[in-house]
Short mmCIF file of C-alpha atoms and ligand atoms in Angstrom, two decimals:
data_model
loop_
_atom_site.label_atom_id
_atom_site.label_comp_id
_atom_site.label_asym_id
_atom_site.label_seq_id
_atom_site.Cartn_x
_atom_site.Cartn_y
_atom_site.Cartn_z
CA MET Z 1 106.34 71.06 110.42
CA SER Z 2 106.49 71.83 106.72
CA SER Z 3 104.23 70.68 103.93
CA GLY Z 4 107.25 70.32 101.64
CA GLY Z 5 106.26 70.48 98.01
CA PHE Z 6 102.66 71.22 98.99
CA SER Z 7 103.19 74.69 100.47
CA PRO Z 8 100.95 77.51 99.16
CA LEU Z 9 101.82 79.19 95.89
CA GLN Z 10 103.96 82.31 96.01
CA GLY Z 11 101.92 85.34 97.04
CA MET Z 12 99.13 83.21 98.54
CA SER Z 13 98.80 82.63 102.26
CA ASP Z 14 96.86 80.64 104.79
CA ILE Z 15 95.00 82.83 107.25
CA ALA Z 16 95.10 80.91 110.50
CA PRO Z 17 94.58 81.46 114.23
CA PRO Z 18 95.30 83.66 116.04
CA GLU Z 19 95.39 86.20 113.15
CA VAL Z 20 92.09 85.00 111.70
CA GLY Z 21 90.30 86.42 114.76
CA LEU Z 22 91.34 89.92 113.75
CA TRP Z 23 90.14 89.22 110.18
CA GLN Z 24 86.76 88.19 111.56
CA ARG Z 25 86.53 91.39 113.57
CA VAL Z 26 87.45 93.55 110.56
CA GLU Z 27 84.78 91.77 108.52
CA SER Z 28 82.08 91.87 111.18
CA VAL Z 29 82.55 95.60 111.79
CA ALA Z 30 82.03 96.11 108.04
CA ARG Z 31 79.01 93.80 107.98
CA SER Z 32 77.32 95.77 110.73
CA LEU Z 33 78.19 99.21 109.37
CA PHE Z 34 77.10 98.86 105.72
CA PRO Z 35 73.40 98.22 106.52
CA LEU Z 36 73.29 101.58 108.36
CA TYR Z 37 73.73 103.11 104.91
CA GLY Z 38 71.30 100.72 103.20
CA PHE Z 39 73.88 98.38 101.68
CA GLU Z 40 73.12 94.64 101.37
CA GLU Z 41 75.57 91.83 100.74
CA ILE Z 42 76.10 90.26 97.32
CA ARG Z 43 78.18 87.15 96.60
CA THR Z 44 79.31 86.57 93.03
CA PRO Z 45 81.42 83.74 91.56
CA ILE Z 46 85.19 83.91 91.92
CA LEU Z 47 85.57 82.50 88.40
CA GLU Z 48 83.93 84.35 85.50
CA ARG Z 49 84.13 84.43 81.72
CA THR Z 50 87.23 86.48 80.88
CA PRO Z 51 85.41 89.19 78.85
CA VAL Z 52 83.50 90.27 81.99
CA PHE Z 53 86.83 91.63 83.24
CA THR Z 54 88.47 92.70 79.97
CA ARG Z 55 85.36 94.70 78.96
CA ALA Z 56 84.83 96.35 82.32
CA ILE Z 57 88.39 96.97 83.50
CA GLY Z 58 89.86 97.83 80.09
CA GLU Z 59 92.05 95.89 77.63
CA GLY Z 60 95.00 98.25 78.08
CA THR Z 61 95.27 98.11 81.86
CA ASP Z 62 98.07 96.29 83.70
CA VAL Z 63 95.48 94.23 85.54
CA VAL Z 64 94.09 92.80 82.29
CA GLN Z 65 97.33 92.66 80.32
CA LYS Z 66 99.70 91.24 82.89
CA GLU Z 67 97.96 90.18 86.07
CA MET Z 68 94.90 88.04 85.40
CA TYR Z 69 94.85 84.32 86.08
CA THR Z 70 93.25 83.26 82.80
CA PHE Z 71 92.85 79.74 81.45
CA ASP Z 72 90.55 77.53 79.39
CA ASP Z 73 88.05 75.54 81.44
CA ARG Z 74 87.17 71.96 80.58
CA GLY Z 75 84.58 73.12 78.06
CA GLY Z 76 87.18 75.25 76.25
CA ARG Z 77 85.77 78.57 77.52
CA GLN Z 78 88.24 81.26 78.48
CA VAL Z 79 87.74 82.04 82.17
CA SER Z 80 89.56 84.18 84.76
CA LEU Z 81 89.83 84.37 88.52
CA ARG Z 82 88.37 87.74 89.48
CA PRO Z 83 91.12 90.39 89.87
CA GLU Z 84 88.67 92.85 91.47
CA GLY Z 85 85.05 92.90 92.56
CA THR Z 86 83.27 95.61 90.58
CA ALA Z 87 83.06 93.90 87.16
CA GLY Z 88 81.39 90.74 88.49
CA VAL Z 89 79.01 92.69 90.72
CA ILE Z 90 77.90 94.89 87.81
CA ARG Z 91 77.42 91.76 85.66
CA ALA Z 92 75.28 90.23 88.40
CA LEU Z 93 73.20 93.38 88.97
CA CYS Z 94 72.55 93.68 85.20
CA GLU Z 95 71.27 90.11 85.20
CA LEU Z 96 69.08 90.73 88.23
CA GLY Z 97 67.25 93.37 86.22
CA PRO Z 98 65.52 96.73 86.69
CA ASP Z 99 64.75 96.21 90.38
CA PHE Z 100 68.48 96.52 90.95
CA ALA Z 101 68.99 99.72 88.93
CA GLU Z 102 69.69 101.64 92.13
CA ALA Z 103 71.21 98.77 94.10
CA ARG Z 104 73.50 99.34 97.06
CA VAL Z 105 75.58 96.24 97.66
CA PHE Z 106 78.75 95.19 99.45
CA TYR Z 107 81.03 92.19 99.01
CA ILE Z 108 83.83 90.55 100.97
CA GLY Z 109 86.14 88.01 99.41
CA PRO Z 110 89.37 86.97 97.69
CA MET Z 111 90.76 88.56 94.52
CA PHE Z 112 93.63 87.28 92.38
CA ARG Z 113 96.36 89.19 90.56
CA ALA Z 114 99.63 87.69 89.31
CA GLU Z 115 101.71 90.59 90.61
CA ARG Z 116 105.27 90.46 91.92
CA PRO Z 117 104.72 89.60 95.59
CA GLN Z 118 106.18 91.95 98.20
CA ALA Z 119 105.19 93.32 101.58
CA GLY Z 120 101.52 94.29 101.28
CA ARG Z 121 101.18 92.90 97.76
CA LYS Z 122 99.84 89.39 97.38
CA ARG Z 123 98.60 87.26 94.49
CA GLN Z 124 95.55 86.18 96.43
CA PHE Z 125 94.36 89.11 98.52
CA HIS Z 126 91.02 90.08 99.99
CA GLN Z 127 88.80 93.05 99.47
CA ILE Z 128 85.84 94.55 101.24
CA GLY Z 129 84.03 96.64 98.66
CA VAL Z 130 80.77 98.37 97.87
CA GLU Z 131 78.89 99.49 94.76
CA ALA Z 132 76.06 102.04 94.69
CA LEU Z 133 74.38 102.28 91.29
CA GLY Z 134 72.84 105.50 90.02
CA ALA Z 135 73.54 108.57 87.90
CA PRO Z 136 76.51 110.82 88.72
CA SER Z 137 75.89 113.03 91.72
CA PRO Z 138 78.49 114.65 93.97
CA ALA Z 139 76.24 113.91 96.96
CA ALA Z 140 76.26 110.16 96.20
CA ASP Z 141 80.06 110.19 95.87
CA ALA Z 142 80.47 112.09 99.14
CA GLU Z 143 78.08 109.74 100.94
CA CYS Z 144 80.04 106.71 99.72
CA ILE Z 145 83.39 108.18 100.80
CA ALA Z 146 81.96 109.26 104.17
CA MET Z 147 80.72 105.71 104.77
CA GLN Z 148 84.19 104.38 103.98
CA MET Z 149 85.87 106.83 106.37
CA HIS Z 150 83.27 105.89 109.00
CA LEU Z 151 84.33 102.25 108.54
CA VAL Z 152 88.02 103.14 108.91
CA GLU Z 153 87.13 104.97 112.12
CA GLN Z 154 85.06 102.02 113.43
CA TRP Z 155 88.05 99.76 112.88
CA GLY Z 156 89.96 102.09 115.19
CA LEU Z 157 92.40 103.04 112.46
CA GLY Z 158 93.54 106.59 113.07
CA GLY Z 159 95.86 108.42 110.68
CA ALA Z 160 94.27 107.39 107.37
CA VAL Z 161 94.49 110.09 104.69
CA LEU Z 162 91.89 110.58 101.95
CA HIS Z 163 93.20 111.75 98.55
CA VAL Z 164 90.62 112.72 95.92
CA HIS Z 165 90.74 113.81 92.31
CA THR Z 166 88.71 113.50 89.15
CA ARG Z 167 89.05 111.68 85.84
CA GLY Z 168 86.35 113.86 84.32
CA VAL Z 169 84.12 112.40 81.60
CA ALA Z 170 85.20 110.81 78.30
CA ALA Z 171 85.85 114.18 76.59
CA ASP Z 172 88.01 115.33 79.53
CA GLN Z 173 89.97 112.09 79.42
CA ALA Z 174 90.74 112.61 75.71
CA ALA Z 175 91.76 116.22 76.39
CA VAL Z 176 93.97 115.19 79.33
CA ARG Z 177 95.67 112.54 77.22
CA ALA Z 178 96.36 114.88 74.34
CA GLY Z 179 97.40 117.70 76.67
CA LEU Z 180 99.79 115.49 78.65
CA ILE Z 181 101.36 113.94 75.54
CA GLU Z 182 102.20 117.44 74.25
CA ALA Z 183 103.31 118.79 77.62
CA VAL Z 184 105.65 115.83 78.20
CA ARG Z 185 107.14 115.75 74.69
CA PRO Z 186 109.87 118.39 75.28
CA HIS Z 187 111.07 116.43 78.35
CA LEU Z 188 111.23 112.92 76.83
CA GLY Z 189 115.01 112.76 77.29
CA ALA Z 190 114.67 113.15 81.07
CA LEU Z 191 112.17 110.28 81.47
CA CYS Z 192 112.92 106.67 82.40
CA GLU Z 193 112.81 104.10 79.63
CA GLU Z 194 109.37 102.80 80.60
CA CYS Z 195 107.81 106.27 80.65
CA ARG Z 196 109.37 107.10 77.27
CA ARG Z 197 107.80 103.92 75.92
CA ARG Z 198 104.35 104.65 77.35
CA HIS Z 199 104.41 108.39 76.66
CA GLU Z 200 101.88 108.11 73.82
CA THR Z 201 99.95 105.05 75.02
CA HIS Z 202 99.56 105.73 78.77
CA PRO Z 203 100.68 109.31 79.43
CA LEU Z 204 98.79 109.40 82.75
CA ARG Z 205 100.99 106.64 84.15
CA ILE Z 206 103.99 108.99 83.99
CA LEU Z 207 102.38 110.98 86.83
CA ASP Z 208 102.64 107.88 89.01
CA CYS Z 209 106.28 106.97 88.22
CA LYS Z 210 108.61 106.83 91.21
CA ASN Z 211 111.76 107.54 89.14
CA PRO Z 212 113.35 110.83 90.34
CA GLY Z 213 113.92 112.08 86.76
CA CYS Z 214 110.25 111.48 85.90
CA ARG Z 215 109.12 113.10 89.16
CA ALA Z 216 111.11 116.24 88.30
CA VAL Z 217 109.41 116.41 84.89
CA VAL Z 218 105.97 115.83 86.43
CA ASP Z 219 106.53 118.78 88.76
CA THR Z 220 106.83 121.10 85.74
CA LEU Z 221 103.63 119.88 84.02
CA PRO Z 222 100.37 121.79 84.10
CA PRO Z 223 97.85 120.15 86.47
CA VAL Z 224 95.73 117.45 84.87
CA MET Z 225 92.64 119.39 85.84
CA SER Z 226 93.69 122.33 83.65
CA PHE Z 227 92.82 120.22 80.59
CA MET Z 228 89.30 119.48 81.83
CA ALA Z 229 85.97 121.21 81.24
CA PRO Z 230 84.80 123.62 83.97
CA GLU Z 231 81.77 121.39 84.76
CA SER Z 232 84.03 118.47 85.61
CA ARG Z 233 86.12 120.63 87.92
CA ALA Z 234 82.96 121.97 89.53
CA TYR Z 235 81.79 118.39 90.14
CA LEU Z 236 84.95 117.62 92.11
CA ASP Z 237 84.70 120.91 94.03
CA GLU Z 238 81.21 119.96 95.08
CA VAL Z 239 82.26 116.49 96.22
CA VAL Z 240 84.99 118.09 98.37
CA ALA Z 241 82.53 120.67 99.75
CA ARG Z 242 79.98 117.98 100.64
CA LEU Z 243 82.67 115.90 102.32
CA GLY Z 244 83.63 118.96 104.35
CA ALA Z 245 80.01 119.38 105.40
CA LEU Z 246 80.01 115.74 106.56
CA GLY Z 247 83.17 116.32 108.59
CA VAL Z 248 85.44 114.32 106.27
CA PRO Z 249 88.67 116.13 105.34
CA ALA Z 250 89.95 115.40 101.81
CA GLN Z 251 93.20 116.29 100.07
CA VAL Z 252 92.86 117.10 96.39
CA ASP Z 253 95.80 115.23 94.82
CA PRO Z 254 96.51 116.10 91.17
CA ARG Z 255 98.86 113.11 90.83
CA LEU Z 256 96.28 110.56 91.85
CA ILE Z 257 95.68 108.00 89.13
CA ARG Z 258 93.86 104.68 89.30
CA GLY Z 259 94.82 101.53 87.45
CA LEU Z 260 91.36 100.64 86.09
CA ASP Z 261 89.81 102.23 82.99
CA TYR Z 262 86.16 102.39 83.99
CA TYR Z 263 86.31 105.52 86.17
CA GLU Z 264 84.53 108.78 85.30
CA HIS Z 265 84.46 111.82 87.59
CA THR Z 266 85.52 111.28 91.20
CA ILE Z 267 88.43 108.97 92.04
CA TRP Z 268 90.03 108.54 95.44
CA GLU Z 269 92.52 106.62 97.47
CA ILE Z 270 93.02 106.21 101.21
CA THR Z 271 96.61 105.84 102.38
CA HIS Z 272 98.08 104.95 105.74
CA ALA Z 273 101.62 105.69 106.90
CA ALA Z 274 101.96 102.33 108.72
CA LEU Z 275 101.89 100.51 105.37
CA GLY Z 276 105.30 101.54 104.00
CA ALA Z 277 105.88 101.46 100.24
CA GLN Z 278 102.48 99.91 99.38
CA ASP Z 279 100.64 102.55 101.35
CA ALA Z 280 97.22 102.32 99.65
CA LEU Z 281 94.63 101.05 102.09
CA ALA Z 282 91.78 101.43 99.65
CA GLY Z 283 90.76 102.86 96.33
CA GLY Z 284 87.48 103.99 94.90
CA GLY Z 285 85.73 106.01 92.30
CA ARG Z 286 82.70 106.77 90.19
CA TYR Z 287 82.47 104.60 87.10
CA ARG Z 288 80.61 103.85 83.91
CA ILE Z 289 80.72 100.24 82.80
CA ASP Z 290 79.26 98.95 79.56
CA LEU Z 291 79.24 95.16 79.40
CA ASP Z 292 76.64 94.53 76.71
CA GLY Z 293 75.49 97.81 75.25
CA ARG Z 294 73.79 99.12 78.42
CA ALA Z 295 76.05 101.45 80.35
CA VAL Z 296 75.78 101.14 84.12
CA GLU Z 297 76.79 104.08 86.30
CA GLY Z 298 77.75 103.85 89.91
CA VAL Z 299 80.22 104.66 92.62
CA GLY Z 300 82.16 102.29 94.84
CA PHE Z 301 85.35 101.39 96.63
CA ALA Z 302 87.51 98.41 97.54
CA MET Z 303 89.62 98.11 100.67
CA GLY Z 304 92.50 95.67 100.90
CA VAL Z 305 91.88 93.54 104.00
CA GLU Z 306 95.57 92.48 104.29
CA ARG Z 307 96.49 96.16 104.36
CA VAL Z 308 93.82 97.00 106.94
CA ILE Z 309 95.22 94.20 109.14
CA MET Z 310 98.80 95.45 108.60
CA ALA Z 311 97.80 98.99 109.51
CA LEU Z 312 95.96 97.81 112.63
CA MET Z 313 98.96 95.77 113.73
CA GLY Z 314 101.22 98.73 112.97
CA ALA Z 315 98.98 100.76 115.29
CA GLY Z 316 99.66 98.28 118.09
CA VAL Z 317 96.65 95.96 117.83
CA LYS Z 318 97.55 92.49 119.20
CA VAL Z 319 96.08 89.56 117.29
CA GLU Z 320 96.04 87.48 120.48
CA ASP Z 321 93.33 89.81 121.82
CA TYR Z 322 91.00 88.67 119.03
CA ARG Z 323 91.51 84.97 119.54
CA GLY Z 324 88.41 83.08 120.64
CA ARG Z 325 88.89 81.88 124.23
CA PRO Z 326 87.00 79.14 126.06
CA ASP Z 327 84.86 80.26 129.01
CA LEU Z 328 85.76 77.11 130.89
CA TRP Z 329 88.11 74.11 130.65
CA LEU Z 330 87.18 70.69 132.04
CA VAL Z 331 89.98 68.61 133.52
CA ALA Z 332 89.48 64.90 134.30
CA VAL Z 333 91.29 62.76 136.85
CA GLY Z 334 90.74 59.20 135.64
CA ASP Z 335 88.77 57.49 132.86
CA ARG Z 336 85.26 57.84 134.26
CA ALA Z 337 85.59 61.58 134.75
CA ARG Z 338 86.96 61.83 131.21
CA GLU Z 339 83.79 60.22 129.85
CA GLU Z 340 81.51 62.26 132.07
CA ASN Z 341 83.34 65.49 131.15
CA LEU Z 342 82.56 65.01 127.49
CA ALA Z 343 78.85 64.74 128.31
CA LEU Z 344 79.04 67.78 130.60
CA ALA Z 345 80.87 69.80 127.92
CA GLN Z 346 78.15 68.95 125.42
CA GLN Z 347 75.45 70.04 127.88
CA LEU Z 348 77.23 73.37 128.54
CA ARG Z 349 77.94 73.99 124.85
CA ARG Z 350 74.26 73.46 124.05
CA ARG Z 351 73.61 76.28 126.50
CA GLY Z 352 76.03 78.68 124.81
CA ALA Z 353 79.24 78.21 126.80
CA ALA Z 354 82.61 77.78 125.06
CA VAL Z 355 84.11 74.73 126.77
CA GLY Z 356 87.46 73.04 126.19
CA LEU Z 357 88.65 69.63 127.32
CA ASP Z 358 91.13 66.93 126.48
CA THR Z 359 89.53 63.68 125.34
CA SER Z 360 92.71 61.67 124.86
CA GLY Z 361 93.52 60.77 128.47
CA ARG Z 362 96.55 62.97 129.06
CA SER Z 363 97.91 63.66 132.56
CA VAL Z 364 96.26 66.29 134.76
CA LYS Z 365 99.38 68.44 134.34
CA ALA Z 366 99.17 68.24 130.55
CA GLN Z 367 95.44 69.08 130.69
CA MET Z 368 96.17 72.16 132.83
CA ARG Z 369 98.87 73.23 130.36
CA ALA Z 370 96.37 72.96 127.48
CA ALA Z 371 93.85 75.07 129.44
CA ASN Z 372 96.54 77.70 129.97
CA ARG Z 373 97.65 77.67 126.37
CA ARG Z 374 94.10 78.36 125.19
CA GLY Z 375 93.67 81.12 127.77
CA ALA Z 376 90.83 79.50 129.73
CA PRO Z 377 89.94 81.79 132.67
CA TRP Z 378 88.29 78.94 134.66
CA VAL Z 379 89.12 75.26 135.04
CA ALA Z 380 86.80 72.65 136.59
CA VAL Z 381 88.59 69.53 137.86
CA ARG Z 382 86.87 66.30 138.89
CA GLY Z 383 87.83 62.72 139.64
CA ASP Z 384 85.94 59.74 141.10
CA ASP Z 385 85.30 61.43 144.50
CA GLU Z 386 83.83 64.55 142.91
CA LEU Z 387 81.74 62.42 140.54
CA ALA Z 388 80.30 60.51 143.48
CA ALA Z 389 79.43 63.79 145.24
CA GLY Z 390 78.11 65.51 142.09
CA ARG Z 391 80.68 68.28 142.50
CA CYS Z 392 83.88 69.68 140.98
CA GLN Z 393 86.82 71.87 141.98
CA LEU Z 394 86.46 75.19 140.19
CA LYS Z 395 89.72 77.08 139.77
CA ASP Z 396 90.09 80.76 138.95
CA MET Z 397 93.20 80.69 136.74
CA ALA Z 398 94.15 84.35 137.22
CA ALA Z 399 93.70 84.41 141.02
CA GLY Z 400 94.74 80.80 141.60
CA ALA Z 401 91.82 80.41 144.08
CA GLU Z 402 89.80 77.18 144.16
CA GLN Z 403 86.33 76.32 145.44
CA SER Z 404 84.12 73.28 145.44
CA VAL Z 405 80.82 73.73 143.50
CA THR Z 406 78.03 71.35 142.52
CA VAL Z 407 77.62 70.44 138.86
CA GLY Z 408 74.29 72.29 138.92
CA GLU Z 409 76.02 75.45 140.15
CA LEU Z 410 78.69 75.07 137.49
CA ILE Z 411 76.06 74.84 134.75
CA ALA Z 412 74.10 77.79 136.13
CA ARG Z 413 77.26 79.86 136.25
CA PHE Z 414 78.52 79.21 132.70
CA ALA Z 415 75.30 78.62 130.71
CA LYS Z 416 74.44 81.62 128.56
CA ALA Z 417 71.30 80.44 126.87
P1 AMP T 501 92.28 98.35 93.35
O1 AMP T 501 91.22 97.32 93.07
O2 AMP T 501 93.52 98.14 92.53
O3 AMP T 501 91.75 99.73 93.32
O4 AMP T 501 92.76 98.09 94.84
C1 AMP T 501 91.99 98.45 95.96
C2 AMP T 501 92.73 98.07 97.20
O5 AMP T 501 92.95 96.67 97.24
C3 AMP T 501 94.14 98.67 97.29
O6 AMP T 501 94.10 99.95 97.82
C4 AMP T 501 94.83 97.69 98.20
O7 AMP T 501 94.51 97.97 99.56
C5 AMP T 501 94.20 96.39 97.83
N1 AMP T 501 95.05 95.64 96.88
C6 AMP T 501 95.09 95.77 95.54
N2 AMP T 501 95.98 94.91 95.00
C7 AMP T 501 96.50 94.21 96.02
C8 AMP T 501 97.46 93.16 96.14
N3 AMP T 501 98.05 92.63 95.07
N4 AMP T 501 97.76 92.69 97.38
C9 AMP T 501 97.15 93.20 98.48
N5 AMP T 501 96.23 94.17 98.43
C10 AMP T 501 95.91 94.68 97.23
#
């Protein structure tokens, strides 16, 4: 079956059974873990006024310049589909007022970026993220990262690696820029065309270039941190020390850069080897965002749900194991039993049992096949004789054994509530 010209847009996918069961598990583990750390859910609109994103994320970033889905709405306002979660959440918390000055919130939902689709990179993707507002403090950053690593562990995802670094404060960022521009200048000839072009505008991006010539140059550069003030370096040292005290190992990675402009101080990324080229499972950092003259400080992260799912499947998780299964399947022999089965299913479902049945009058064989396909562990069969006796044949699908039980016994056995 194909939907022809109506298939999803490139880079956008349906999330259907059985895979959706694993998505639900990933989400529900997150929903039960965040409250342990005092985080509550927030849901913000998917569509916002464009300046919410351009102001927060930064005019010069790839996300804003090349990747946003921006258009005029029917009232002629420029609007964008959210490319990330932080900007909208900060906008919402500012509107909610002073009670939310130290908010701890999490969100789960779709994000949109018009990137070139490839394995692990979609145009509609999903993030699970958190924001904790409050002034810079290495303890707050370490707590946030430790919660994230706790979540990774709860998902059963071994082998994730935490890379941390710092962007320093505004003065450090200016010093890093100037320092890098000068340090790279003698090597311009060895850089790829794109890095030569962005040498003066985005010198940090050179650190991230995969081109072998650029990598060789980067290896000769002084570490980014050498351009920063001692206090900023001490801040990162303390984050790493606090993480150590919480039992969370971190690798300080001088090449780590993040694609959004709002970060100050700690930045981090979690990678996983099962992901291949797009190996970032999650990113995070401390930020300062000024939407309307009031700067908001906080720390947060976003985890790519598609990538979490990919990593789990790479680690051998089977999506079939997360598919919802019926507790019982009702099979009817004849029209009267078919009618009665629907009523019985309703009665059982009202008492918390997951019950499947075929209402269209297919053969007993076809009904048994459907029960098998949906993985029903028990099947109850009845025809006119069983109806008359108030009984059914209950079959254990794994063992193949059958026994006759009364309808009352069946209900008592499968009712949960
Ligand atoms: P970012 O908001 O860019 O820091 O991204 C945070 C996380 O979201 C990344 O580490 C990825 O796991 C995920 N992510 C970002 N962009 C995409 C995308 N285009 N497709 C799938 N996942 C993405």
